[in-house]
């Protein structure tokens, strides 16, 4: 489904991604871990199409077509969804209007009929209940004044409504209390299916207890320095990133 | 140039006096003469006048305008315009065509006893003494060339008078249409007077037929009596080539409440001056405004709040959305008099520039002569939030629609400040249709 080949990206003069290779097949769940500042969010944004980052090398294929040539909204319409580490507040735009506009924009893109308001509200109510969200959140402005945890739930709600093919969850667990973590993880798990793939960016094993990954990758200084199965996450939790030091690009370079 | 133009006004005035004015009562003829001579004394302002520094009125001074005449326009065209302006059939509605009351498009529902809603021309006939008093009103405002010019041509407009203790539940909608096929002007003059403990809602709408360039120079005088409450709306939808100058002066008495909602969409050059005097204690004054010039439009919004007495509150929020080569001017003066202690005045002007060529000149002007007061003001000028656009796009919303949504969101709190559903819906639909936002 997703093929990332030797991806390099920079912001202004700084190179942040320095040759990422990653393959994600439909049905899989991949976890990406790694120290602060290693480029995890950057990778997520590059996949989503943020224009602040310049791809200088490499390619990304999504179901066989080049992702990098597509506009941000086109990628979303084709089924890429990123749950933000820091969701954006949009004063004055109600959550409900926003969600419906998003769903209908995607439908329009696929030349499908627009969603019926009653159907929309019904699905919305269902998903919100699933995520333990209060109805009042719908009338409020997108993320405005939401607590950290509420923002994260709101991201997952959007994902649940838009039903993407590839979801990239960037530290969705941060800011969630213990109960919320389980609720949100359940929400994500209901989306797991053979047609979908999920990339979970996290610092903690705890989330991976609920959303069990097929693969775990460690990103350091803009490269994937180690990949393994779910036991890699446990190992990291126990030993920290220190034990990977020998494998990190700069350590390797220093050793030369 | 100014001399020649004031001369055309002079000639037009002479014609006007021969016609309408000949049969008018002496006091009115004198008032008009005084208006004209004051107009000549003051002269039309230029950009050398501090108050007009950013607003060049050359289109007004270089164009000879004549008293508006319906000309070749048909009734059905006027009919269409009225329909366009109409907000709710439950509202009282007075329609003025080229400044003159047009009975056939007006309607009054049952009014509470002793409430007067009629045309100024009728009032001049029916109750000359009160009208004379109210026309003379407070002197300060008269010191403007445009008000003087209006006085020189004073003839018709709306007259609304609500006696003590009476509440007029249905909003009173005043519709001013200009329909002319040669360059024309008109000078509507409105009087709104609320007695002690009374309540009313007034809406002024300004529209025009596509046709010749025209100049609307309107004056509205508002008196809000003790503990009275007036909610005032103005919807400025003039034609694209129109010049619109408006002066609204409000005099508020003890414990009264005045709310103004100003929406400016049309016109080529628009200058809206709103002048409030808080002349008693415990008064509330709220001024909300939204101006959205595009193309080469210029919109000048000027407000003055005079805190003359202690313990009054004023809140002001004006928002501008400027596109293309449009120009916006905001000047908000807050004047706190020496004994107006415990004044609480908040003012905010927020602007979004959608294009690199749009210009805003924003100037808060605080003159505070009392020491125990709370006055805050702030002006922000920005662009649409790129992060928010990206966020919306990353959910599949096309860039254009994302921008539109943010524009609507920015304008929305001013729109939501309008409590009348019919007016709010009207505004929403304008914002939605003009900006192409799907109604979901
Ligand atoms: N827009 C930007 N401008 C400048 N530097 C940036 C920008 N975005 C990212 N960076 C830099 O790139 C590096 C990688 O940032 P990124 O947010 O991708 O890290 P991360 O792995 O997600 O970290 P964390 O675990 O703290 O979320 C950091 O050093 C960051 O400061
Ligand atoms: Mg990050």
XYZ file of C-alpha atoms and ligand atoms in Angstrom:
728
model
C 0.000 0.000 0.000
C 2.718 2.455 0.984
C 6.255 2.362 -0.290
C 8.777 4.896 0.899
C 12.072 4.772 -0.931
C 15.157 6.679 0.148
C 13.109 9.672 1.238
C 14.999 12.848 2.032
C 13.239 15.987 3.191
C 14.290 19.256 4.626
C 12.836 22.324 6.190
C 14.641 25.496 5.207
C 18.291 24.505 5.170
C 18.086 21.649 7.661
C 17.830 18.140 6.381
C 15.437 16.290 8.645
C 14.694 13.058 6.821
C 17.836 11.470 5.476
C 16.902 8.411 3.560
C 13.819 6.676 4.875
C 12.873 3.273 3.504
C 9.634 1.721 4.609
C 7.066 -0.605 3.188
C 3.598 -0.937 4.612
C 1.141 -3.483 3.241
C -2.612 -3.405 3.585
C -3.786 -4.908 6.849
C -0.563 -4.138 8.707
C 0.073 -2.025 11.743
C 3.494 -0.415 12.008
C 4.806 1.397 15.037
C 7.436 4.084 14.692
C 9.383 5.022 17.765
C 12.439 7.163 18.253
C 13.919 9.980 20.274
C 12.521 13.497 20.283
C 13.453 15.419 17.210
C 14.332 12.355 15.187
C 11.864 13.213 12.425
C 8.767 11.135 13.173
C 6.286 14.004 12.858
C 8.147 15.288 9.842
C 7.672 11.949 8.147
C 3.962 12.050 8.949
C 3.634 15.583 7.546
C 5.564 14.731 4.415
C 3.114 11.886 3.825
C 0.181 14.247 4.416
C 1.693 16.806 2.040
C 2.675 19.735 4.197
C 4.321 22.325 1.992
C 6.814 23.530 4.598
C 8.900 20.466 3.916
C 10.802 20.048 0.722
C 11.396 16.556 -0.519
C 14.874 16.566 -1.998
C 15.251 12.937 -2.899
C 13.411 9.651 -3.022
C 9.836 8.694 -3.703
C 6.655 7.640 -2.023
C 4.182 5.350 -3.707
C 0.661 4.943 -2.429
C -1.121 2.042 -4.029
C 1.311 2.317 -6.880
C 0.912 6.038 -7.649
C 3.317 8.747 -6.646
C 2.080 10.513 -3.570
C 4.489 13.403 -3.757
C 2.794 14.858 -6.846
C -0.568 15.101 -5.140
C -2.088 18.086 -3.366
C -2.782 17.785 0.336
C -6.543 17.445 -0.131
C -6.112 14.940 -2.901
C -4.053 12.692 -0.642
C -6.759 12.882 1.979
C -9.371 12.041 -0.612
C -7.318 9.065 -1.739
C -7.402 7.771 1.813
C -4.449 9.141 3.731
C -5.206 10.416 7.177
C -2.878 11.848 9.747
C -3.894 12.277 13.353
C -1.883 15.291 14.450
C 0.472 15.349 17.364
C -0.665 18.949 17.837
C -4.183 19.368 16.410
C -4.894 22.854 15.119
C -7.572 25.053 16.680
C -9.952 26.684 14.220
C -12.068 29.308 15.963
C -15.444 29.922 14.393
C -15.722 26.671 12.420
C -17.945 24.180 14.172
C -16.743 20.640 14.472
C -19.925 19.431 12.849
C -19.654 21.707 9.837
C -16.010 20.797 9.462
C -16.615 17.050 9.546
C -19.451 17.217 7.101
C -17.495 19.468 4.761
C -14.604 17.012 4.901
C -16.784 13.984 4.205
C -18.584 15.680 1.372
C -15.381 17.007 -0.160
C -14.011 13.480 -0.280
C -17.249 12.188 -1.731
C -17.215 14.896 -4.357
C -13.687 13.945 -5.250
C -14.902 10.417 -5.940
C -18.013 11.723 -7.713
C -20.220 10.140 -5.088
C -23.492 11.679 -3.910
C -23.260 13.935 -0.865
C -24.132 12.467 2.472
C -27.655 12.855 3.743
C -27.771 15.041 6.853
C -29.740 12.513 8.864
C -27.336 9.729 7.976
C -24.418 11.955 8.825
C -25.787 12.799 12.242
C -26.573 9.187 12.944
C -23.074 7.968 12.133
C -21.577 10.875 14.003
C -23.566 10.093 17.118
C -22.504 6.469 16.959
C -18.817 7.251 16.627
C -18.914 9.850 19.339
C -20.498 7.418 21.723
C -17.851 4.897 20.870
C -15.178 7.435 21.745
C -16.961 8.646 24.841
C -17.332 12.178 23.509
C -19.974 14.585 24.670
C -22.503 15.810 22.075
C -21.650 19.402 22.875
C -18.241 18.950 21.238
C -19.955 18.947 17.849
C -21.274 22.463 18.145
C -17.993 23.814 19.424
C -15.304 25.247 17.192
C -12.794 22.724 15.915
C -10.400 21.970 18.783
C -10.838 25.424 20.245
C -10.423 25.266 23.989
C -10.397 21.466 23.882
C -8.214 19.828 26.501
C -5.205 17.906 25.266
C -7.046 14.609 25.551
C -10.192 15.972 23.917
C -8.172 17.099 20.940
C -6.719 13.630 20.521
C -10.145 12.039 20.698
C -11.368 14.512 18.161
C -8.612 13.384 15.799
C -9.688 9.779 16.173
C -13.300 10.782 15.657
C -12.332 12.370 12.349
C -10.515 9.211 11.400
C -13.515 7.098 12.323
C -15.776 9.296 10.193
C -13.475 9.506 7.185
C -12.521 5.824 7.177
C -9.093 6.263 5.591
C -7.036 3.557 3.918
C -3.833 4.589 5.619
C -3.884 6.250 9.008
C -0.799 7.798 10.527
C -1.330 8.442 14.218
C 1.246 10.829 15.572
C 1.539 10.423 19.336
C -2.178 10.025 19.707
C -1.531 8.569 23.169
C 0.125 11.644 24.591
C -2.257 13.655 26.711
C -4.737 10.835 27.146
C -5.623 9.547 30.583
C -5.550 5.803 31.209
C -9.226 5.212 30.450
C -9.167 7.454 27.425
C -6.160 5.599 26.099
C -8.117 2.379 26.094
C -11.179 3.989 24.529
C -9.133 5.603 21.786
C -7.154 2.416 21.162
C -10.429 0.491 20.860
C -11.576 3.108 18.388
C -8.444 2.575 16.337
C -8.754 -1.190 16.544
C -12.277 -1.130 15.129
C -10.699 0.388 12.057
C -8.186 -2.422 11.664
C -9.048 -4.426 8.622
C -7.332 -6.284 5.824
C -7.837 -3.288 3.512
C -6.365 -0.735 5.866
C -2.965 0.055 7.196
C -2.032 2.003 10.284
C 1.206 3.660 11.290
C 1.387 4.487 14.982
C 3.991 6.964 16.160
C 4.532 6.659 19.877
C 7.048 6.884 22.654
C 5.413 4.319 24.881
C 4.782 0.626 24.956
C 1.489 1.250 26.727
C -0.351 2.161 23.520
C 1.143 -0.829 21.781
C -0.362 -3.086 24.447
C -3.714 -2.085 23.020
C -2.851 -1.551 19.386
C -0.547 -4.442 18.807
C 1.810 -3.724 15.913
C 3.069 -6.147 13.317
C 6.307 -4.199 12.976
C 8.216 -1.725 15.075
C 10.724 0.721 13.615
C 13.120 3.024 15.330
C 13.743 6.361 13.720
C 16.875 8.255 14.682
C 18.333 11.329 13.051
C 16.111 11.008 10.030
C 16.671 7.327 9.281
C 15.165 4.048 10.311
C 17.973 2.487 12.300
C 16.270 -0.648 13.453
C 13.160 -2.628 12.573
C 11.699 -5.600 14.325
C 8.489 -7.098 15.616
C 6.561 -6.025 18.695
C 9.275 -7.285 21.004
C 11.526 -4.459 19.822
C 9.211 -2.001 21.548
C 9.451 -3.964 24.777
C 13.196 -4.010 24.499
C 13.259 -0.237 23.982
C 10.991 0.302 26.944
C 13.397 -1.670 29.079
C 16.710 -0.363 27.845
C 15.945 3.052 26.362
C 17.376 4.245 23.074
C 20.878 4.021 24.487
C 21.346 0.470 23.434
C 20.783 1.489 19.848
C 23.523 4.054 20.030
C 25.966 1.839 18.207
C 23.481 1.646 15.369
C 22.645 5.308 14.995
C 24.035 6.940 11.888
C 26.113 9.529 13.712
C 27.575 6.960 16.074
C 28.349 4.822 13.100
C 29.948 7.779 11.371
C 31.910 8.639 14.499
C 33.143 5.084 14.650
C 34.581 5.287 11.139
C -12.697 71.935 -8.289
C -14.430 72.030 -4.958
C -15.777 75.455 -5.719
C -17.390 74.327 -8.957
C -18.869 71.303 -7.268
C -20.316 73.130 -4.332
C -21.765 75.343 -7.054
C -23.564 72.429 -8.675
C -24.967 71.585 -5.273
C -25.986 75.207 -5.059
C -27.780 75.061 -8.402
C -29.479 71.837 -7.502
C -30.515 73.387 -4.235
C -32.069 76.324 -6.021
C -34.088 73.923 -8.186
C -35.025 71.918 -5.116
C -36.262 75.046 -3.323
C -38.349 76.092 -6.277
C -39.969 72.680 -6.323
C -40.500 70.837 -3.048
C -39.366 73.585 -0.799
C -41.658 76.366 -1.987
C -44.641 75.030 -0.086
C -42.640 74.021 3.002
C -43.129 75.782 6.324
C -40.906 78.773 6.871
C -38.858 77.124 9.635
C -38.000 74.281 7.298
C -37.061 76.618 4.461
C -34.815 78.454 6.878
C -33.284 75.230 8.119
C -32.444 74.237 4.574
C -30.891 77.621 3.855
C -28.816 77.367 7.008
C -27.713 73.882 5.969
C -26.623 75.138 2.590
C -24.701 78.112 3.889
C -23.012 75.936 6.497
C -22.114 73.494 3.775
C -20.487 76.295 1.804
C -18.665 77.505 4.870
C -17.287 74.101 5.734
C -16.583 73.005 2.177
C -16.125 69.424 1.150
C -13.248 67.806 2.997
C -9.988 66.826 1.341
C -7.320 64.359 2.377
C -5.574 67.275 4.067
C -8.283 67.116 6.732
C -7.150 64.761 9.481
C -10.563 63.062 9.550
C -10.372 62.325 5.846
C -6.691 61.554 5.507
C -7.243 58.060 4.135
C -10.444 58.661 2.238
C -10.241 60.628 -0.932
C -13.719 61.774 -1.867
C -12.751 62.922 -5.352
C -15.524 60.734 -6.834
C -18.007 62.857 -4.919
C -16.415 66.217 -5.610
C -15.688 65.650 -9.282
C -19.092 64.331 -10.224
C -22.080 66.579 -10.765
C -25.053 64.891 -9.156
C -28.653 65.937 -9.437
C -31.695 65.155 -7.366
C -32.534 61.546 -8.033
C -35.293 60.731 -10.432
C -36.726 57.323 -11.213
C -36.296 58.047 -14.925
C -36.881 55.104 -17.200
C -36.924 52.482 -14.461
C -40.043 50.414 -14.239
C -42.066 49.527 -11.202
C -41.220 45.897 -11.599
C -37.539 46.725 -11.321
C -38.193 48.575 -8.098
C -40.355 45.697 -7.012
C -37.472 43.314 -7.464
C -35.182 45.515 -5.459
C -37.699 45.713 -2.637
C -37.978 41.951 -2.614
C -34.244 41.663 -2.464
C -34.169 43.967 0.540
C -37.104 42.455 2.385
C -36.140 40.477 5.462
C -39.340 39.262 7.027
C -42.968 39.906 6.254
C -43.650 40.245 9.959
C -41.494 43.353 10.133
C -42.890 46.825 9.770
C -41.460 48.105 6.542
C -40.994 51.604 5.217
C -39.581 51.881 1.726
C -37.975 55.019 0.337
C -37.234 55.388 -3.328
C -34.688 58.091 -4.103
C -35.137 59.424 -0.621
C -38.912 59.759 -0.863
C -41.384 57.622 0.982
C -42.982 54.998 -1.267
C -46.227 53.945 0.283
C -47.023 51.172 -2.158
C -44.062 49.077 -0.995
C -44.398 49.942 2.671
C -46.478 48.192 5.269
C -47.244 48.665 8.891
C -48.682 45.986 11.100
C -50.599 46.918 14.210
C -48.568 49.267 16.340
C -48.965 49.839 20.070
C -50.855 52.995 20.960
C -49.059 56.271 20.331
C -46.150 54.711 18.532
C -45.350 56.663 15.410
C -43.735 55.039 12.400
C -44.140 57.225 9.353
C -42.259 59.250 6.808
C -40.564 62.446 7.860
C -42.547 64.330 5.230
C -45.737 63.206 6.912
C -44.362 64.159 10.303
C -43.476 67.613 9.081
C -47.143 68.030 8.198
C -48.596 66.302 11.246
C -46.352 67.402 14.076
C -44.110 70.229 12.933
C -43.116 71.324 16.436
C -41.656 68.022 17.626
C -40.046 67.420 14.270
C -38.422 70.818 14.270
C -36.916 70.134 17.692
C -35.690 66.750 16.705
C -34.272 67.890 13.410
C -32.231 70.553 15.107
C -31.002 68.007 17.651
C -27.486 68.178 19.000
C -25.310 70.752 17.380
C -21.975 68.956 17.247
C -22.740 66.691 14.379
C -23.974 69.559 12.291
C -20.412 70.696 11.940
C -19.820 68.345 9.073
C -20.139 69.235 5.433
C -22.139 66.123 4.668
C -24.641 66.613 7.448
C -25.015 70.241 6.394
C -25.591 69.120 2.836
C -28.200 66.680 4.057
C -29.870 69.464 6.024
C -29.851 71.671 2.930
C -31.903 69.014 1.156
C -33.862 67.691 4.103
C -37.165 66.487 2.780
C -38.036 62.954 3.716
C -36.865 59.879 5.581
C -38.179 57.795 8.422
C -39.682 59.095 11.597
C -39.959 56.627 14.463
C -41.147 57.680 17.867
C -41.886 55.326 20.737
C -43.488 56.773 23.849
C -42.571 56.028 27.434
C -42.926 52.446 28.603
C -43.866 51.001 25.233
C -42.174 48.083 23.609
C -42.422 47.684 19.839
C -41.993 43.967 19.325
C -41.831 43.792 15.555
C -38.641 45.185 14.085
C -38.969 48.308 11.961
C -37.256 47.867 8.637
C -36.323 50.997 6.693
C -35.376 50.327 3.103
C -33.654 53.015 1.050
C -33.445 52.441 -2.658
C -31.792 54.555 -5.266
C -33.185 54.099 -8.720
C -31.832 56.530 -11.265
C -30.478 56.489 -14.784
C -28.545 59.749 -14.536
C -25.966 60.653 -11.869
C -28.054 61.342 -8.803
C -27.942 62.033 -5.128
C -30.359 61.704 -2.298
C -30.255 62.773 1.302
C -32.496 60.671 3.522
C -32.968 62.022 7.002
C -34.152 59.698 9.743
C -35.246 60.341 13.265
C -35.596 57.597 15.830
C -36.702 58.575 19.278
C -37.299 56.229 22.178
C -38.979 57.425 25.336
C -38.178 56.307 28.854
C -38.344 52.535 29.395
C -39.284 51.818 25.813
C -37.865 49.301 23.398
C -37.478 48.944 19.660
C -35.487 47.341 16.898
C -34.629 49.247 13.749
C -32.971 48.056 10.571
C -31.721 50.337 7.820
C -31.019 48.753 4.433
C -29.439 50.610 1.528
C -29.653 49.304 -2.010
C -29.669 50.612 -5.526
C -30.565 49.639 -9.056
C -27.783 48.958 -11.451
C -27.553 52.127 -13.482
C -25.998 55.540 -13.147
C -23.531 56.444 -10.445
C -25.324 57.774 -7.409
C -24.521 59.319 -4.108
C -26.410 58.545 -0.921
C -25.833 60.990 1.887
C -27.883 59.822 4.804
C -28.274 61.143 8.327
C -29.927 59.298 11.191
C -30.486 60.856 14.569
C -31.263 58.576 17.430
C -32.439 59.431 20.909
C -32.488 56.615 23.453
C -34.355 57.728 26.561
C -33.792 56.676 30.140
C -33.680 52.882 30.552
C -34.765 52.462 26.945
C -33.306 49.850 24.652
C -32.614 50.160 20.957
C -31.150 47.554 18.715
C -30.016 49.132 15.470
C -28.871 47.356 12.316
C -27.520 48.738 9.146
C -27.079 46.675 6.003
C -25.165 48.518 3.333
C -25.719 46.840 -0.038
C -25.318 49.783 -2.409
C -24.524 49.242 -6.073
C -20.888 48.786 -7.053
C -20.558 52.321 -8.432
C -22.347 54.050 -5.586
C -20.987 56.560 -3.116
C -22.391 56.244 0.341
C -21.833 58.659 3.185
C -23.734 58.104 6.394
C -23.803 59.887 9.700
C -25.610 58.309 12.597
C -25.638 60.174 15.853
C -26.937 58.573 18.980
C -27.764 60.299 22.208
C -28.194 57.939 25.148
C -29.730 58.748 28.483
C -29.297 57.159 31.913
C -29.343 53.341 31.997
C -30.236 53.046 28.353
C -28.898 50.349 26.081
C -27.914 50.766 22.487
C -26.608 48.049 20.205
C -25.449 48.749 16.713
C -24.741 46.115 14.081
C -23.183 47.498 10.948
C -22.582 45.421 7.841
C -20.942 46.910 4.818
C -20.843 45.018 1.533
C -21.607 47.294 -1.389
C -20.673 50.663 -2.772
C -17.585 52.048 -4.393
C -16.735 54.522 -1.677
C -18.437 54.171 1.679
C -18.007 56.275 4.733
C -19.991 55.377 7.800
C -19.771 57.568 10.810
C -21.391 56.506 14.035
C -21.334 58.915 16.883
C -22.603 57.959 20.346
C -22.913 60.213 23.324
C -23.409 58.446 26.643
C -25.088 61.220 28.525
C -26.162 59.601 31.778
C -25.019 56.929 34.207
C -25.294 53.160 33.860
C -25.442 53.205 30.056
C -24.445 50.342 27.802
C -23.328 50.905 24.250
C -22.317 48.079 21.949
C -20.992 48.672 18.459
C -20.355 45.734 16.166
C -19.248 46.044 12.593
C -18.173 43.980 9.639
C -16.882 45.409 6.389
C -15.858 43.313 3.435
C -14.525 45.373 0.553
C -13.265 43.643 -2.588
C -12.133 44.915 -5.996
C -11.333 48.601 -5.645
C -13.889 49.337 -2.967
C -13.057 51.705 -0.157
C -14.848 51.369 3.162
C -14.266 53.892 5.866
C -15.725 53.145 9.294
C -15.585 55.791 11.886
C -16.992 55.545 15.365
C -16.960 57.940 18.257
C -18.052 57.051 21.734
C -18.343 59.948 24.112
C -18.371 58.852 27.717
C -19.794 62.008 29.198
C -20.954 60.599 32.535
C -19.634 58.062 35.081
C -20.340 54.327 35.249
C -20.989 53.506 31.622
C -19.802 50.594 29.519
C -19.015 50.479 25.855
C -17.958 47.479 23.787
C -16.828 47.759 20.254
C -15.828 45.082 17.798
C -15.188 45.926 14.162
C -13.885 43.350 11.748
C -12.659 43.852 8.226
C -12.043 41.335 5.479
C -10.245 42.951 2.581
C -9.552 41.398 -0.779
C -8.045 42.454 -4.104
C -7.037 46.131 -4.082
C -9.650 47.098 -1.528
C -9.026 49.669 1.100
C -10.370 49.803 4.614
C -10.227 52.576 7.149
C -11.135 52.159 10.776
C -11.034 54.987 13.216
C -12.446 54.397 16.646
C -12.475 57.306 18.983
C -13.237 56.894 22.644
C -13.562 60.096 24.534
C -13.800 59.888 28.311
C -14.815 63.184 29.872
C -13.212 64.387 33.117
C -16.055 63.313 35.407
C -16.797 60.024 33.599
C -15.164 57.921 36.323
C -15.576 54.126 36.315
C -15.909 54.116 32.586
C -15.360 50.683 31.084
C -14.583 50.871 27.384
C -13.361 48.030 25.227
C -12.517 48.408 21.592
C -11.168 45.929 19.114
C -10.535 46.145 15.395
C -9.486 43.001 13.596
C -8.576 42.789 9.972
C -7.790 40.015 7.594
C -6.032 40.865 4.387
C -6.688 38.304 1.686
C -4.473 39.944 -0.866
C -1.109 41.689 -0.882
C -2.656 44.744 -2.496
C -5.385 45.314 0.070
C -4.756 48.103 2.534
C -6.126 48.829 5.977
C -5.577 51.997 7.957
C -6.635 51.378 11.496
C -6.437 53.910 14.220
C -7.806 53.717 17.710
C -8.060 57.136 19.228
C -8.367 57.273 22.979
C -8.838 60.557 24.720
C -9.128 59.926 28.403
C -9.577 62.771 30.844
C -10.736 60.768 33.887
C -8.369 58.698 36.019
C -10.480 55.850 37.386
C -11.383 54.136 34.121
C -10.791 50.891 32.284
C -10.166 51.399 28.611
C -8.690 48.748 26.383
C -8.198 48.730 22.683
C -6.498 46.458 20.263
C -6.012 46.259 16.544
C -4.811 43.186 14.712
C -4.058 42.799 11.060
C -3.361 39.357 9.739
C -3.823 36.841 7.035
C -5.652 33.559 7.021
C -4.009 31.001 9.270
C -1.928 28.765 6.987
C -1.794 26.028 9.619
C -5.564 25.944 9.765
C -5.789 25.812 5.970
C -3.393 22.886 5.935
C -5.361 21.135 8.652
C -8.607 21.483 6.717
C -6.974 20.386 3.474
C -5.463 17.376 5.149
C -9.028 16.271 5.831
C -9.894 16.438 2.164
C -11.300 19.963 2.011
C -10.108 21.782 -1.136
C -7.906 24.823 -0.540
C -10.529 27.294 -1.836
C -13.201 25.955 0.427
C -10.787 25.882 3.349
C -10.095 29.601 2.841
C -13.783 30.367 2.573
C -14.497 28.486 5.760
C -11.886 30.490 7.603
C -13.231 33.765 6.237
C -16.694 32.832 7.343
C -15.363 31.786 10.736
C -13.641 35.119 11.151
C -16.788 37.064 10.324
C -19.051 34.782 12.236
C -18.870 36.275 15.714
C -20.016 39.644 14.419
C -22.852 37.931 12.554
C -23.816 35.848 15.564
C -24.014 39.037 17.606
C -27.191 39.801 15.653
C -30.092 38.448 17.640
C -32.789 38.760 14.974
C -32.947 35.417 13.170
C -34.142 36.921 9.871
C -31.251 39.364 9.791
C -28.736 36.780 10.878
C -29.884 34.327 8.237
C -29.773 37.054 5.627
C -26.178 37.797 6.583
C -25.202 34.156 6.704
C -26.629 33.548 3.288
C -24.708 36.529 1.894
C -21.483 35.298 3.382
C -22.218 31.811 2.173
C -23.394 32.644 -1.324
C -20.903 35.380 -2.102
C -18.083 33.253 -0.918
C -19.476 30.013 -2.229
C -19.562 28.134 1.035
C -21.766 25.066 0.774
C -24.599 25.117 3.218
C -24.052 21.918 5.151
N 8.875 23.610 10.478
C 10.098 23.371 11.007
N 11.030 24.351 11.049
C 12.250 24.121 11.567
N 12.618 22.961 12.078
C 11.747 21.961 12.076
C 10.450 22.112 11.536
N 9.791 20.959 11.667
C 10.658 20.120 12.257
N 11.819 20.709 12.495
C 12.969 20.100 13.149
O 13.140 18.810 12.633
C 13.481 17.897 13.638
C 12.497 16.747 13.645
O 11.255 17.223 14.140
P 9.990 16.267 14.313
O 8.886 17.098 14.811
O 9.787 15.523 13.060
O 10.504 15.288 15.459
P 9.739 14.113 16.200
O 10.533 12.902 15.948
O 8.332 14.093 15.833
O 9.926 14.542 17.727
P 8.939 14.380 18.991
O 9.145 12.994 19.479
O 9.466 15.365 19.974
O 7.572 14.651 18.545
C 13.537 18.673 14.925
O 14.868 19.008 15.213
C 12.723 19.906 14.623
O 13.153 21.004 15.370
Mg 6.592 14.484 16.807
